[in-house]
Amino acid sequence: MEDQFEQLQRFFNACDEIVKGSYLQAESRIAEVLRSIAACPALVKLFTAVTDGYDFPAAKNAYLRAPKGRLGVAALLPAERSEVLAYVFCLLVELDAGSIRFNDFLLRYFHTDGSYTGSYTVFADRVVRPFRDIVRDCFPDFSPSGKATLLRKKRDELLGALSERLQEERARIASLDLNETDAAGGDAILSAACEAANRRDARELTALLTGYRYFLRNVRAEGISTAAIFDLAAQL
């Protein structure tokens, strides 16, 4: 079960994927933002508080305005930070549910060069980015100088080091005199572990390395290099 750090990190990662990502994957990433909120009691509490009694239909009338000549950016955000949270959250819910058609929404209210890609970039920067940043301010540990940020940097450094070690380990296993089945099995585990490290998925990596430890014992191939891998993994 995820702890609060992991739950919040999942939310911020999902928001980052919208801000930095492409239009083609936008709808699935909006859905992931909402799933990450539902999976985090702290975020459920936050959004329950800001949306209590919130009149979203009135907010849409106030902040979504038809541009003159049907061109240009015509979407505004509320001035109050708590209302930004309520407004954007409700907006994402309606986009995810299909109550607001995403493509029409982009071109109508975030029209730039006539493309979905250009309109999406403006939407992500002017709506999702400030929404994400306000939520981050609600959890000081996730600020650029906060404890959670420092822990995340340390974890990323560990995962980067593990990724390099695992690539070296693949070469070591390939050089051993193992039968074809054992060689393929070891490489499969290490390949999946490398992918997990590159995705910064510490949970999956730890599970794979548990299996790899048993594999090494079975083929009697433990060594100094593998001890270093397990020492790094223990710090995650």
XYZ file of C-alpha atoms in Angstrom:
236
model
C 0.000 0.000 0.000
C 1.350 3.445 -0.941
C 2.237 5.880 1.839
C 1.255 9.543 1.631
C 4.587 10.515 0.053
C 4.054 8.060 -2.795
C 0.402 9.057 -3.163
C 1.254 12.741 -3.471
C 4.177 12.007 -5.742
C 1.851 10.082 -8.040
C -0.392 13.156 -8.272
C 2.463 15.564 -9.015
C 3.913 13.172 -11.582
C 0.517 12.949 -13.287
C 0.246 16.752 -13.412
C 3.796 16.989 -14.765
C 2.868 14.537 -17.512
C 0.086 16.892 -18.603
C 2.259 20.016 -18.435
C 5.221 18.464 -20.247
C 3.359 15.916 -22.361
C 1.579 15.900 -25.689
C -1.991 16.494 -26.747
C -2.351 12.907 -27.982
C -2.114 11.483 -24.454
C -3.877 14.319 -22.665
C -7.180 12.627 -21.912
C -5.594 9.530 -20.379
C -3.348 11.758 -18.273
C -6.290 13.810 -17.030
C -7.871 10.531 -15.946
C -4.654 9.612 -14.109
C -4.666 12.939 -12.237
C -8.180 12.191 -10.993
C -7.281 8.607 -10.078
C -4.274 9.842 -8.117
C -6.505 12.245 -6.183
C -8.995 9.486 -5.375
C -6.146 7.266 -4.141
C -4.761 9.887 -1.732
C -6.796 10.653 1.433
C -4.935 13.945 1.933
C -5.940 15.131 -1.545
C -9.500 13.857 -1.136
C -9.729 15.941 2.047
C -8.302 19.009 0.297
C -10.622 18.874 -2.706
C -13.650 17.991 -0.595
C -13.020 21.158 1.425
C -12.549 23.503 -1.543
C -15.510 22.151 -3.547
C -17.990 22.129 -0.655
C -20.883 24.297 -1.885
C -18.925 25.365 -4.975
C -21.096 26.604 -7.862
C -19.204 25.250 -10.851
C -21.845 26.117 -13.495
C -21.634 29.749 -12.403
C -17.839 29.545 -12.444
C -17.861 28.235 -16.015
C -20.006 31.158 -17.089
C -17.581 33.537 -15.418
C -14.266 32.054 -16.538
C -15.013 30.432 -19.893
C -15.859 33.235 -22.267
C -16.480 32.995 -25.991
C -13.645 34.917 -27.709
C -14.440 37.636 -30.196
C -14.440 36.211 -33.691
C -14.025 32.712 -32.161
C -10.256 33.227 -32.071
C -7.853 33.666 -29.190
C -7.525 32.471 -25.618
C -10.722 33.092 -23.696
C -10.268 31.064 -20.522
C -9.546 32.744 -17.193
C -8.705 31.474 -13.724
C -10.229 32.719 -10.461
C -8.195 35.165 -8.377
C -8.501 33.164 -5.147
C -6.155 30.208 -4.882
C -8.710 27.979 -3.167
C -11.179 28.701 -5.948
C -8.552 27.828 -8.556
C -8.325 24.391 -6.951
C -12.088 23.944 -6.927
C -12.563 25.273 -10.456
C -9.795 23.273 -12.141
C -10.692 20.106 -10.276
C -14.336 20.347 -11.420
C -13.177 21.196 -14.935
C -10.975 18.092 -15.079
C -13.850 15.960 -13.789
C -16.156 17.190 -16.573
C -13.463 16.757 -19.231
C -12.807 13.209 -18.032
C -16.522 12.385 -17.961
C -17.047 13.788 -21.454
C -19.506 16.420 -20.228
C -17.155 18.885 -21.903
C -15.730 17.658 -25.203
C -11.987 18.063 -24.920
C -11.189 18.849 -28.563
C -13.948 21.456 -28.864
C -12.949 22.908 -25.496
C -9.336 23.387 -26.593
C -10.111 25.099 -29.877
C -12.910 27.235 -28.461
C -11.169 28.597 -25.380
C -7.438 28.147 -26.062
C -7.250 28.888 -29.769
C -3.723 29.790 -30.901
C -2.633 28.553 -34.320
C -5.725 26.475 -35.055
C -4.110 23.204 -34.006
C -5.037 20.956 -31.108
C -1.359 20.769 -30.150
C -0.961 24.526 -29.839
C -4.202 24.924 -27.922
C -3.281 22.073 -25.595
C 0.070 23.663 -24.779
C -1.680 26.857 -23.672
C -4.255 24.903 -21.635
C -1.548 22.904 -19.861
C 0.510 25.997 -19.073
C -2.286 28.346 -18.020
C -4.619 25.911 -16.247
C -2.880 22.734 -15.113
C 0.483 24.252 -14.166
C -0.927 26.794 -11.648
C -3.320 24.138 -10.311
C -0.374 21.795 -9.670
C 1.721 24.544 -8.087
C -1.034 25.603 -5.681
C -1.521 22.010 -4.536
C 2.240 21.746 -4.025
C 2.120 24.845 -1.816
C -0.478 23.047 0.324
C 2.148 20.392 1.070
C 5.362 22.290 1.939
C 7.537 19.168 1.881
C 6.971 19.075 -1.890
C 8.238 22.611 -2.471
C 11.567 22.909 -4.381
C 13.430 23.140 -1.059
C 11.187 20.780 0.902
C 12.054 17.505 2.579
C 10.089 15.433 0.095
C 11.914 17.041 -2.819
C 15.271 16.249 -1.225
C 14.174 12.653 -0.591
C 12.976 12.350 -4.178
C 16.315 13.645 -5.488
C 18.171 11.127 -3.334
C 15.919 8.329 -4.583
C 16.435 9.399 -8.190
C 20.208 9.376 -7.668
C 20.021 5.874 -6.204
C 17.888 4.642 -9.076
C 20.288 6.181 -11.581
C 23.217 4.417 -9.929
C 21.268 1.162 -9.872
C 20.463 1.463 -13.550
C 24.186 1.662 -14.352
C 25.042 -1.243 -12.036
C 22.311 -3.395 -13.531
C 23.617 -2.849 -17.045
C 27.053 -3.983 -15.843
C 25.428 -6.979 -14.162
C 23.755 -8.006 -17.430
C 27.189 -8.092 -19.062
C 28.592 -10.115 -16.154
C 25.810 -12.702 -16.296
C 26.188 -12.979 -20.069
C 29.868 -13.809 -19.606
C 29.238 -16.669 -17.158
C 29.149 -20.309 -18.178
C 25.412 -20.808 -17.562
C 23.043 -23.083 -19.417
C 20.789 -21.407 -21.973
C 17.697 -21.417 -19.729
C 19.470 -19.860 -16.733
C 21.221 -17.262 -18.872
C 17.938 -16.210 -20.479
C 16.145 -16.123 -17.137
C 18.788 -13.961 -15.493
C 18.856 -11.538 -18.405
C 15.065 -11.275 -18.406
C 15.012 -10.297 -14.729
C 17.838 -7.786 -15.159
C 16.255 -6.292 -18.272
C 12.959 -5.743 -16.412
C 14.885 -4.326 -13.435
C 16.695 -1.838 -15.690
C 13.382 -0.698 -17.142
C 11.922 -0.254 -13.647
C 14.963 1.786 -12.559
C 14.720 4.003 -15.645
C 11.014 4.573 -14.926
C 11.952 5.425 -11.321
C 9.623 2.655 -10.125
C 11.314 1.702 -6.853
C 8.531 -0.669 -5.810
C 8.762 -2.849 -8.933
C 12.550 -2.726 -8.907
C 12.693 -3.970 -5.322
C 10.372 -6.860 -6.148
C 12.458 -7.841 -9.175
C 15.681 -7.729 -7.193
C 14.156 -10.031 -4.572
C 13.599 -12.567 -7.327
C 17.068 -11.934 -8.721
C 18.659 -12.676 -5.338
C 17.067 -16.163 -5.403
C 18.178 -16.627 -9.002
C 21.796 -15.875 -8.084
C 21.716 -18.326 -5.203
C 20.258 -21.006 -7.454
C 22.970 -20.633 -10.100
C 25.685 -19.859 -7.510
C 26.671 -16.616 -9.194
C 26.702 -14.136 -6.302
C 29.619 -11.740 -6.186
C 30.949 -8.388 -5.014
C 29.115 -6.521 -7.794
C 25.755 -8.020 -6.853
C 26.308 -7.138 -3.186
C 26.720 -3.504 -4.273
C 23.413 -3.650 -6.164
C 21.538 -4.981 -3.155
C 23.188 -2.400 -0.874
C 21.967 0.411 -3.132
C 18.483 -1.103 -3.339
C 18.292 -1.293 0.454
C 18.616 2.504 0.579
C 15.498 3.124 -1.543
